[in-house]
Coordinates of C-alpha atoms and ligand atoms in Angstrom, one line a residue:
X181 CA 113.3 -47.0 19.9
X182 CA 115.9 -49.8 19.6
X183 CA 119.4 -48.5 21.6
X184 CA 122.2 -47.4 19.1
X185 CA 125.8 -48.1 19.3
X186 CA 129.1 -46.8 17.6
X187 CA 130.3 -50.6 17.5
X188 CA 128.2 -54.0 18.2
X189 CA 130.9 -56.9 18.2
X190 CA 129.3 -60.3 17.7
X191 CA 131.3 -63.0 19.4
X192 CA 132.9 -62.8 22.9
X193 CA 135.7 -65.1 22.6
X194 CA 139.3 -63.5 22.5
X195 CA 138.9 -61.6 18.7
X196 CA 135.5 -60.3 19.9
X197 CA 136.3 -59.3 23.6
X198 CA 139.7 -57.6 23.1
X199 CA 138.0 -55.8 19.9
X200 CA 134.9 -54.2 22.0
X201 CA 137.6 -53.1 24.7
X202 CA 139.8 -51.7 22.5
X203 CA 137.0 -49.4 20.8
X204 CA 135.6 -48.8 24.0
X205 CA 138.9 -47.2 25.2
X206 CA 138.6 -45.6 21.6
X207 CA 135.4 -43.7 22.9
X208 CA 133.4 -46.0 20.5
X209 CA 130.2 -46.6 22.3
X210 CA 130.6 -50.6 22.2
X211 CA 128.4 -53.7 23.0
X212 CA 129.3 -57.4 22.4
X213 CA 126.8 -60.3 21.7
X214 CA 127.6 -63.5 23.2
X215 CA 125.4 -66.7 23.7
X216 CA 127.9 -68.9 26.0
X217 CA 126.8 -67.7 29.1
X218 CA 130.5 -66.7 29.8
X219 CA 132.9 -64.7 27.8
X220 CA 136.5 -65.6 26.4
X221 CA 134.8 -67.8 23.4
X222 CA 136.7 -71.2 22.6
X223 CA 139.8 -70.1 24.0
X224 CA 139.0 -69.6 27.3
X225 CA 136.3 -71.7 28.3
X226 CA 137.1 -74.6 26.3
X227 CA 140.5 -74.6 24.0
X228 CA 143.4 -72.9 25.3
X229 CA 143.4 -72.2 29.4
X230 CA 141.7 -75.6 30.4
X231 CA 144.1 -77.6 27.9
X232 CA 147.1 -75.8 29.8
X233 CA 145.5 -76.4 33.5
X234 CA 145.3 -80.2 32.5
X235 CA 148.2 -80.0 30.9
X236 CA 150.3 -78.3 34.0
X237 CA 148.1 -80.6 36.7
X238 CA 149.7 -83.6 34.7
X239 CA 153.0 -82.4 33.5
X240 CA 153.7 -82.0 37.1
X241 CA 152.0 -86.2 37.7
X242 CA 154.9 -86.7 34.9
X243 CA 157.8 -85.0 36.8
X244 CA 156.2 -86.7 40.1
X245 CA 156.8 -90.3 38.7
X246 CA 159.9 -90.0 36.4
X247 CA 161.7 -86.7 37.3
X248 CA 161.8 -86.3 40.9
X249 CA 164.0 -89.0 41.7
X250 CA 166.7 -87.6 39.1
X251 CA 166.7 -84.8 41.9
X252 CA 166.9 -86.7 44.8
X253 CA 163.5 -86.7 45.8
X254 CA 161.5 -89.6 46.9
X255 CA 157.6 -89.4 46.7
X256 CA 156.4 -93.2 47.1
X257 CA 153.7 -93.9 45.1
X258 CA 152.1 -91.1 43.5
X259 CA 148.1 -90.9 43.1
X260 CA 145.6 -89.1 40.7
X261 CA 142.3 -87.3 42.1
X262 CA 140.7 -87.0 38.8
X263 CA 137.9 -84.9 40.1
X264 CA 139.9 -82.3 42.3
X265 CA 142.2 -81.7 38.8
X266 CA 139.2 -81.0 36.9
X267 CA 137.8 -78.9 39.6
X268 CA 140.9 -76.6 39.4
X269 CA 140.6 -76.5 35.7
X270 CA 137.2 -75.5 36.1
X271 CA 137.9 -72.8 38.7
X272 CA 140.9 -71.4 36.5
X273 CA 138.2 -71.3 33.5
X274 CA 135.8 -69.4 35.9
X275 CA 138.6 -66.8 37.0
X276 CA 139.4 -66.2 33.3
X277 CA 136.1 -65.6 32.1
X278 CA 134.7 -63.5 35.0
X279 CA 137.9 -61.4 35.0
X280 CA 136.6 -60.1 31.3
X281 CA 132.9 -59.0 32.7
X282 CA 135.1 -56.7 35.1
X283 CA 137.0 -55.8 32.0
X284 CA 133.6 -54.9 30.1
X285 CA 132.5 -53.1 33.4
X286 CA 136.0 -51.3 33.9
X287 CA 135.6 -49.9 29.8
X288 CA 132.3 -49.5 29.9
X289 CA 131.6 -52.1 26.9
X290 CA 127.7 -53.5 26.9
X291 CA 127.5 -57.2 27.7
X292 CA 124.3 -58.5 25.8
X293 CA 123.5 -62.1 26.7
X294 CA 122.2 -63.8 23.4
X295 CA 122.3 -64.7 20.0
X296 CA 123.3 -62.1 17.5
X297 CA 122.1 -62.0 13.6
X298 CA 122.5 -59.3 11.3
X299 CA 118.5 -58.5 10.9
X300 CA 119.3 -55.4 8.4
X301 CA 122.3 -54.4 6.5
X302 CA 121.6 -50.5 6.3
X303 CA 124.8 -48.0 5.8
X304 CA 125.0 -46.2 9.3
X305 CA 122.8 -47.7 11.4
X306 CA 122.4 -51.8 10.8
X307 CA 120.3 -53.7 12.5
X308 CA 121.1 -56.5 15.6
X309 CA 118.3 -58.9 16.3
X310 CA 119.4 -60.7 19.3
X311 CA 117.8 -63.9 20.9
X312 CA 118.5 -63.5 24.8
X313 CA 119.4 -66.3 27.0
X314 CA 116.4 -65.6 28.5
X315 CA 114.6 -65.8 25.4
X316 CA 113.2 -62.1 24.9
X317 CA 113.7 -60.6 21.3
X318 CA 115.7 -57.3 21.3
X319 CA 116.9 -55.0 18.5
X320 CA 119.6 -53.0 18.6
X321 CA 121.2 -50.2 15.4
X322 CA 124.7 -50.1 14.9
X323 CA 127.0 -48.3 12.6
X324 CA 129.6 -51.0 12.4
X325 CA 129.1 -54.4 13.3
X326 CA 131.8 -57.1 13.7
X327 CA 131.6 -60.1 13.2
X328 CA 134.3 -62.5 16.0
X329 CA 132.2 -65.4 15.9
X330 CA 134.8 -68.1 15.9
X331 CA 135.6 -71.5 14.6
X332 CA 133.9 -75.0 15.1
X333 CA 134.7 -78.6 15.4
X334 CA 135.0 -79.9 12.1
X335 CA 133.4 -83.4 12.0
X336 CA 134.7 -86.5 10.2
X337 CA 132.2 -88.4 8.2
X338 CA 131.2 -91.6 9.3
X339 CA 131.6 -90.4 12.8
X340 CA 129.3 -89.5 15.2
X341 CA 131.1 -87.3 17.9
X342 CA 128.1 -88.5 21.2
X343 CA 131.0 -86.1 23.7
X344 CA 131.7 -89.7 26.0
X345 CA 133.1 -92.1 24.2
X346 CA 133.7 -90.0 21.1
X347 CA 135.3 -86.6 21.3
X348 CA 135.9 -83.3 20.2
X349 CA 138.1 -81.1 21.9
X350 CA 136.0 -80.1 24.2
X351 CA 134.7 -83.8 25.5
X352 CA 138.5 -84.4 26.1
X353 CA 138.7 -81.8 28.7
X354 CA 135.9 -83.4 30.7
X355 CA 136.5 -87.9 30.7
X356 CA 135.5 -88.8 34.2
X357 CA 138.0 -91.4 34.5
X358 CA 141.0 -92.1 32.6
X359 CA 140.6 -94.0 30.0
X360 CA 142.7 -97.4 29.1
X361 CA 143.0 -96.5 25.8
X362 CA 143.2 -93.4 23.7
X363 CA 142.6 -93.1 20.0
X364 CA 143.2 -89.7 18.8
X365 CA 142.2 -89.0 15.0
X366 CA 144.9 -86.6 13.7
X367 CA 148.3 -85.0 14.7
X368 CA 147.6 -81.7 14.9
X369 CA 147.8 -79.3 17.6
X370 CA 144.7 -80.2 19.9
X371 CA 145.6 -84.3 19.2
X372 CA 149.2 -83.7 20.2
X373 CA 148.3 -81.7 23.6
X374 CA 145.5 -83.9 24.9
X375 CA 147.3 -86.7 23.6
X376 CA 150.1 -85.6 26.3
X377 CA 147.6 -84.8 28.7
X378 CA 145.8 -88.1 28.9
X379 CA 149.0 -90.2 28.4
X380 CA 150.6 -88.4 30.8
X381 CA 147.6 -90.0 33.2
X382 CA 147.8 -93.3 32.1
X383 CA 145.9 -94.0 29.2
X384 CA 147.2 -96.0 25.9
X385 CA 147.7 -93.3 23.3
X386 CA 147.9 -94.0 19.6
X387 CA 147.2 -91.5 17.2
X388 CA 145.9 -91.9 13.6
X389 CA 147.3 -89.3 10.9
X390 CA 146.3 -88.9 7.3
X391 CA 149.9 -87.6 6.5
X392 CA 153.3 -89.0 6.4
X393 CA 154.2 -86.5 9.2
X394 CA 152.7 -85.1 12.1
X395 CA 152.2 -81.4 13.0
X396 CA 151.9 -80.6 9.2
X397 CA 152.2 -76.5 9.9
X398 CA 155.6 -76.9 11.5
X399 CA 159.2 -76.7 10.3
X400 CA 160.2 -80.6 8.8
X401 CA 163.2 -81.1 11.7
X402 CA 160.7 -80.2 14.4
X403 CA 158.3 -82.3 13.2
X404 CA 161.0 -85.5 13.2
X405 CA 162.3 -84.5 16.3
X406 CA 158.9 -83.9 18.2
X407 CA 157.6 -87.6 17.0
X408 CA 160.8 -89.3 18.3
X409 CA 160.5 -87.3 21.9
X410 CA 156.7 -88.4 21.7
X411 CA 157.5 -92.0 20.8
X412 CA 159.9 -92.3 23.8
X413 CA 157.5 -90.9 26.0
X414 CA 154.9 -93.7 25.1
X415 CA 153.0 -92.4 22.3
X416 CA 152.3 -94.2 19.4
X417 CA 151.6 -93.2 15.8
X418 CA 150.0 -94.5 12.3
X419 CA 150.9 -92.2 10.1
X420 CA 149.2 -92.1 6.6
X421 CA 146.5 -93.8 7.6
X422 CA 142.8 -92.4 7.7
X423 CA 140.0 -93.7 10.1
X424 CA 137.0 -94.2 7.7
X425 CA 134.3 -95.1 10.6
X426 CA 133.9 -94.9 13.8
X427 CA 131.0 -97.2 16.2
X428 CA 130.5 -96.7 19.6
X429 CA 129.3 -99.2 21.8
X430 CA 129.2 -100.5 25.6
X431 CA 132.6 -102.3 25.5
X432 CA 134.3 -99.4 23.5
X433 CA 134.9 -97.7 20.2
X434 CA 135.7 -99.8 16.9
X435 CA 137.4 -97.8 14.0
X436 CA 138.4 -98.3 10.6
X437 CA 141.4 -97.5 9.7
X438 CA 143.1 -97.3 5.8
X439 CA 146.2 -96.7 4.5
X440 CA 145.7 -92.9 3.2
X441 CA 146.7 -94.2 -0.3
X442 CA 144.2 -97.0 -0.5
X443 CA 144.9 -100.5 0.8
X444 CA 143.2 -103.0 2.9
X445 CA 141.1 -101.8 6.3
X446 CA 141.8 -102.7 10.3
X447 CA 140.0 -102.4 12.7
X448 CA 141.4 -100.7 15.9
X449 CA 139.5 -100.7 19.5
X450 CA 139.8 -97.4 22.3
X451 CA 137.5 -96.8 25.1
X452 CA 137.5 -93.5 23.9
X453 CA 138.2 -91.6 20.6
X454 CA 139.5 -87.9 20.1
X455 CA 138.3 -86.4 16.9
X456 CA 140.9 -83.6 16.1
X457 CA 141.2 -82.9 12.3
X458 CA 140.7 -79.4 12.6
X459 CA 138.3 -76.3 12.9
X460 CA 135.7 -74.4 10.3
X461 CA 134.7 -71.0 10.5
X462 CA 131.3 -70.6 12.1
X463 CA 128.9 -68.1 10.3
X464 CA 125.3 -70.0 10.9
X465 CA 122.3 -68.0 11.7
X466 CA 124.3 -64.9 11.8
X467 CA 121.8 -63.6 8.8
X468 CA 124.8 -62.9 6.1
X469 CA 123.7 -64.3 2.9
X470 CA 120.5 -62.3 3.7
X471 CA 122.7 -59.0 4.4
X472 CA 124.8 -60.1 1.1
X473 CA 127.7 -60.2 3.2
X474 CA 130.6 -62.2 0.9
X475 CA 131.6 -65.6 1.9
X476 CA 134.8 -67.4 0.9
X477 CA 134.9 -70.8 -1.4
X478 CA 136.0 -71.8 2.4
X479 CA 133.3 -70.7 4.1
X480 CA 134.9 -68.0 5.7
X481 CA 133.6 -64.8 6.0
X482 CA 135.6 -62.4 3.1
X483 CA 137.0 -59.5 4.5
X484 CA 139.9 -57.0 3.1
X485 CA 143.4 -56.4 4.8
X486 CA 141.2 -54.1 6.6
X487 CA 138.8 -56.5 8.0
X488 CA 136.4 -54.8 5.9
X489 CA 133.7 -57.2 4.4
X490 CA 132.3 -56.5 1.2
X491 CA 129.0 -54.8 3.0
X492 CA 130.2 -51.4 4.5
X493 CA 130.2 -50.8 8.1
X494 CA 130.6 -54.9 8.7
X495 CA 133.9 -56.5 9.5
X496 CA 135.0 -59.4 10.5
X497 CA 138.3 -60.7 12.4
X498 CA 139.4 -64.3 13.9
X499 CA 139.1 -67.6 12.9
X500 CA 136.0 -66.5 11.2
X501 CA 138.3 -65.2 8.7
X502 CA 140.8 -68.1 8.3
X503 CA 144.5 -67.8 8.5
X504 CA 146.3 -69.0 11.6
X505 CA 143.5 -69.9 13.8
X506 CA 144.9 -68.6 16.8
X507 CA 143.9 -66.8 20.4
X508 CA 146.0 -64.0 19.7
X509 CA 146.4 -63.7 16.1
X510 CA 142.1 -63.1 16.9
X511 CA 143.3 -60.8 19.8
X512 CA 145.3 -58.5 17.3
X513 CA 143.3 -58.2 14.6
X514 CA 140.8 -57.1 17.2
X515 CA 142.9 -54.7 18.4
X516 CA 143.5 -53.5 14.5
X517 CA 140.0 -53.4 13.6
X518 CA 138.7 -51.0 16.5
X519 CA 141.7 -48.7 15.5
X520 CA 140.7 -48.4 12.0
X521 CA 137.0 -47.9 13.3
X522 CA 137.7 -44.9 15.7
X523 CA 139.8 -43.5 12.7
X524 CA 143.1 -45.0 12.8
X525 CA 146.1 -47.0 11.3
X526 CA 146.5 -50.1 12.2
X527 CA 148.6 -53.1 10.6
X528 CA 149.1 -56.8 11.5
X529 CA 152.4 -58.4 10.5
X530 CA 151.7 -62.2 9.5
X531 CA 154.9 -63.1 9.1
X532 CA 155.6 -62.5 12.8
X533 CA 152.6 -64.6 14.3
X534 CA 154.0 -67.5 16.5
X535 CA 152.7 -70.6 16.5
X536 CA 152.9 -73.0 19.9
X537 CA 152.3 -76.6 21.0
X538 CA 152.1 -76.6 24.7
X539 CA 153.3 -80.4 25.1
X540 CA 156.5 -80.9 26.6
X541 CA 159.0 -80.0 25.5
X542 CA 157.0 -77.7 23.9
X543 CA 157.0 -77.0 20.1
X544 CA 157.2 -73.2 18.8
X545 CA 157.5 -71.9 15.1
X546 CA 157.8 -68.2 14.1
X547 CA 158.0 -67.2 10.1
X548 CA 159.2 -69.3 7.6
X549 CA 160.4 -73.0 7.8
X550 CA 163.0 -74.3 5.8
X551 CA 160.6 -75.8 3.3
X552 CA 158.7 -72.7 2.4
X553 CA 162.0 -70.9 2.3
X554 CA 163.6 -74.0 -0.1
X555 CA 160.2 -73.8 -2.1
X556 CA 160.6 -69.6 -2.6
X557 CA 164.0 -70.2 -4.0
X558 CA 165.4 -68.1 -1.1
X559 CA 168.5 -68.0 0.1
X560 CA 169.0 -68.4 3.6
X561 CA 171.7 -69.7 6.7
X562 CA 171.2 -71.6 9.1
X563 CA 171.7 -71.7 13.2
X564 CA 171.0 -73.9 15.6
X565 CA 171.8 -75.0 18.7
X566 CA 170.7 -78.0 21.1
X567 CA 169.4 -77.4 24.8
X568 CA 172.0 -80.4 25.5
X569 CA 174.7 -77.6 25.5
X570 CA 172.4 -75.0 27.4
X571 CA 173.7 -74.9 31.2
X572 CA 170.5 -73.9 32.7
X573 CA 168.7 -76.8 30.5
X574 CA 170.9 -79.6 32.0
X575 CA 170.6 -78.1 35.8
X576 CA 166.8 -78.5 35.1
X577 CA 167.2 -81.6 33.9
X578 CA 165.1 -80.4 30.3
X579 CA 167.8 -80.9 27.9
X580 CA 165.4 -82.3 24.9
X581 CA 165.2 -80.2 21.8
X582 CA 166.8 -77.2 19.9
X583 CA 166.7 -73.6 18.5
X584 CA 166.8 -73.2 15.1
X585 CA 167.4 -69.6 13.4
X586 CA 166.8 -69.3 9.8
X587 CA 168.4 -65.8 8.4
X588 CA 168.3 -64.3 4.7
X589 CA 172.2 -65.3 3.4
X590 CA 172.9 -62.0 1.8
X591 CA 171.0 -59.3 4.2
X592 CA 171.2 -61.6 7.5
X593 CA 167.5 -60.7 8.6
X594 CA 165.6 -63.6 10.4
X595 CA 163.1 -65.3 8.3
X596 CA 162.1 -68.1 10.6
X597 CA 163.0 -69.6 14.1
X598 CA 161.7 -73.0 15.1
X599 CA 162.1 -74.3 18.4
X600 CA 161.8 -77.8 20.5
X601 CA 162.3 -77.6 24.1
X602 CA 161.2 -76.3 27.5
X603 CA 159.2 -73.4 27.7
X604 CA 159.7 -72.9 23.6
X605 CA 156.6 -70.6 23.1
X606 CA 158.5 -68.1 26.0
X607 CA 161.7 -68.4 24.2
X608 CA 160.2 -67.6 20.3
X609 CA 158.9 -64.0 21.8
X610 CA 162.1 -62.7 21.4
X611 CA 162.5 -64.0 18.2
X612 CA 158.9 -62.4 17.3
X613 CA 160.2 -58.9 18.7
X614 CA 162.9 -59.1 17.3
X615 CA 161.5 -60.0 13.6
X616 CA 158.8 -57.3 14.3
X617 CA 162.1 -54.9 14.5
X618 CA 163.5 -56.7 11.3
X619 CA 166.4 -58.0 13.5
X620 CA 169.4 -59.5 11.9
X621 CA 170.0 -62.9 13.6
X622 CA 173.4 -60.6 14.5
X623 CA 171.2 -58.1 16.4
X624 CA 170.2 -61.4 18.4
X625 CA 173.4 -62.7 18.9
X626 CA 174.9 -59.4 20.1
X627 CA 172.0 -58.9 22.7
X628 CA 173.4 -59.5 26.2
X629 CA 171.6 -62.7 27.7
X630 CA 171.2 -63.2 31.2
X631 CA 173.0 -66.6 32.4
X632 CA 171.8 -69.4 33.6
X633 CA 168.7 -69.4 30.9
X634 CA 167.0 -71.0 28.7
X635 CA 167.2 -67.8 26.4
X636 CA 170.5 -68.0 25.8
X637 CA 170.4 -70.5 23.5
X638 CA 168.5 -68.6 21.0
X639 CA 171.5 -66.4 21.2
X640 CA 173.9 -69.3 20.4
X641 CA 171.7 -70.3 17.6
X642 CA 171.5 -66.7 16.4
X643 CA 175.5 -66.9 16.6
X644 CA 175.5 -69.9 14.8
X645 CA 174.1 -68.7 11.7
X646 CA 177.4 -66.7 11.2
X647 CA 179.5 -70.1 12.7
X648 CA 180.4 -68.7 15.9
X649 CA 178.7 -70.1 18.9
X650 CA 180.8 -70.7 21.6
X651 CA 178.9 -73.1 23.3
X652 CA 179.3 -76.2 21.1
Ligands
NAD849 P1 145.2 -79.0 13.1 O1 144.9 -78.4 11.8 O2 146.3 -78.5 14.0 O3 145.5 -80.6 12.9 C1 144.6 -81.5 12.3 C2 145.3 -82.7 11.9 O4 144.4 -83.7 11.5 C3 146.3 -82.5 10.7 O5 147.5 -83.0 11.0 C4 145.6 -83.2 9.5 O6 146.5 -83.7 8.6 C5 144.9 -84.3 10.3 N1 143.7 -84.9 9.6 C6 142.8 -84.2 8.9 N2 141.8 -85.1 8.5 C7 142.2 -86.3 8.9 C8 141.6 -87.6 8.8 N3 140.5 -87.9 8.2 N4 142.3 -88.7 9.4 C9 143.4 -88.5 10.1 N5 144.0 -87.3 10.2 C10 143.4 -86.2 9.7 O7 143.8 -79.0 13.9 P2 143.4 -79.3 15.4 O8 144.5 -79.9 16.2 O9 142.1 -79.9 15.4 O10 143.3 -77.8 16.0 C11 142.3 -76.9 15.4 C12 142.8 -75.5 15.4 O11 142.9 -75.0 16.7 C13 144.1 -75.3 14.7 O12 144.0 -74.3 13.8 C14 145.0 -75.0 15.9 O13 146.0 -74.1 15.5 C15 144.1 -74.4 16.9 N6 144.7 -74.7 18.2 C16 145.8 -74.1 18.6 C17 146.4 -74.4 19.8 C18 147.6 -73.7 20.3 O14 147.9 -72.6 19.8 N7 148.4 -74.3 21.2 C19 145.8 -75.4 20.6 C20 144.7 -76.1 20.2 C21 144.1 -75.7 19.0

């Protein structure tokens, strides 16, 4: 008879993992299906921690060649070892991932190596048909099944993405040499922070963007301010422009490129090409049409503030649901799912979900910006505050960039922060705990912050929503 579980999560990337752990420590009997070969999904083995090892291993390259003698300190002529920095990424990857098997171990979650499909939608007791890596058929019954099964690449048409000369995200953590010249096709996120990462190692970076503007989900003063910090560190933008085709061939990659509103085409040349225009949920071969489970007009799967899909006993969390398509926005509505499965309440605040761009300075955004806030008709003050004024900021010698607290004008509750500068996505926590709290920007303001930081900044920019900073 096919072994029965309380909870078979499909997916073991960082919605998936953290759900089958949490319901594990529930006392939900729990397995989780994964076909990597490694758990921590995107995120860890090819998104998130490598991107910040290369992005560390060059940020310190950076600080090498233009920081260190602003301190005092001579190095000569500073050298890359291309293979040794991807080595470490690796071995950070494979500390990551193997540190979740012991977490499965330690919570006593099942670790089924394969490919997952729904084989029979039956209230109760559904049915898992998994594919193993080894290539055995198994079958497992579950009562609930959920479904953490990610996000993928989303392809541009006319381009072929061959991984060498043309990239996804995960190509551009592996180049074996640096390349002369970088194109990368969109300003998003990923584009941005391997952008940084490669320029930071040499190569030519220009990136293409269909908008006018580049990080579209930010706040409109972070977004001006981030391009100008890029520019000056060497990158170069087309903005409203779209790259129509893209041919690879032994001397390099030839793209068209169009004005977004129609115009004449030019051709632009990289040695290699970075295809970054986004992510799309990934549902194939996970049997739900024939289990009638709902899709969106999206393609995402359809599932209630509950993660409830329309087919009882099946939910689904993560990208595979859409919203922010972020490691821990996955990671708490894992959390929120196995609750409500053992019995709980559980409840995700979207409001207070930061989003981070690990260039640097880095780029961090909590709530609303000013133009959703200007588009809802609501009325709101303003506080900001640079990191030019910031003692601790100018002794580091990081002095790029600003807080910016946006608070309700009548009820003076923070509605939004935005932030450019060093270590941003550290700094915004605060803010997050403190909207989580529904924290004035006076609560802020009036909370002691240690001196010299960073931090206390976001407390002059929470006392200048009322006018009263006393640094500036
Ligand atoms: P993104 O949505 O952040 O950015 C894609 C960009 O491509 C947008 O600016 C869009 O306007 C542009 N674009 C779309 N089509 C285009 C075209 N044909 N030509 C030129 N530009 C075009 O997507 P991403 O950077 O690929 O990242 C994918 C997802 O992964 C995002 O949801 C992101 O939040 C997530 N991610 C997060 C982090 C992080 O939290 N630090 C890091 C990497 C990725």
């Amino acid at each position: 008879m096919a072994e029965s579980f309380d909870v078979i999560v499909i997916g073991g990337g960082p919605g998936g993992y953290v759900c089958a752990i949490r319901a594990a420590q529930l006392g939900l009997k729990t397995a989780c299906v994964e076909n990597r070969g490694a758990l921590g999904g995107t995120c860890l083995n090819v998104g998130c921690i490598p991107s910040k090892a290369l992005l560390q291993s060059s940020h310190l390259f950076d600080e090498a060649n233009h920081a260190f003698a602003g301190h005092g300190i001579k190095v000569g002529k500073v050298e890359i070892d291309l293979p040794t920095m991807m080595a470490r990424k690796d071995d950070v990857v494979k500390q990551n991932t193997t540190g979740i098997e012991f977490l499965f171990k330690k919570n006593k979650v099942t670790y089924i190596k394969g490919t997952g499909r729904i084989a029979k939608a039956a209230r109760g007791a559904h049915e898992i048909a998994v594919k193993t890596l080894d290539g055995k058929d198994e079958s497992y019954t579950t009562k609930y099944v959920v479904l953490a099964t990610g996000s993928e690449v989303t392809p541009l048409p006319g381009i072929t993405i061959d991984e060498k000369q043309i990239v996804s995200s995960t190509g551009a953590l592996t180049l074996d040499k640096i390349p002369k010249s970088l194109v990368v096709i969109g300003a998003g996120v990923i584009g941005l922070e391997m952008g940084s990462v490669w320029r930071r190692l040499g190569a030519e970076v220009t990136v293409i963007e269909y908008l006018d503007f580049i990080l579209p989900s930010m706040d409109g003063e972070v977004r001006k301010q981030m391009q100008r910090i890029l520019e000056r560190q060497g990158m170069k933008f087309k903005l409203g422009a779209k790259v129509t085709k893209a041919v690879a061939a032994k001397g390099g990659v030839t793209l068209s490129v169009e004005p977004a509103k129609g115009g004449a085409a030019e051709e632009v040349k990289a040695d290699v090409v970075l295809v970054a225009v986004g992510r799309r949920p990934y549902t194939a071969g996970l049997g739900l049409a024939e289990a009638g489970v709902t899709l969106t007009n999206r393609s995402f799967v359809q599932a209630d503030e509950n993660f409830q899909t329309n087919v009882e006993g099946i939910f689904a969390i993560g990208d595979v649901i859409g919203g922010q398509m972020l490691a821990h926005k996955a990671e708490d509505e894992g959390v929120a799912c196995a609750e409500l499965m053992a019995g709980q309440t559980a409840h995700i605040n979207y409001d207070a979900i930061a989003g981070v761009v690990y260039t640097w300075p880095e780029v961090a955004g909590i709530g609303k910006t000013e133009e959703q806030l200007k588009e809802a008709g609501v009325a709101y003050k303003t506080g900001k505050f640079p990191f030019t004024a910031n003692s601790r900021a100018r002794a580091n010698g990081d002095t790029d960039g600003f807080v910016k607290i946006l608070a309700d004008a009548t009820t003076d509750r923070v509605l939004g922060c935005h932030i450019v500068g060093p270590a941003a996505g550290d700094l915004i926590m605060e803010v997050a705990l403190g909207m989580e709290f529904g924290a004035a920007a006076e609560d802020i303001a009036r909370t002691c912050h240690a001196h010299p930081q960073l931090g206390e900044a976001v407390k002059e920019a929470a006392l200048s929503v009322d006018k009263r900073a006393i640094h500036i």
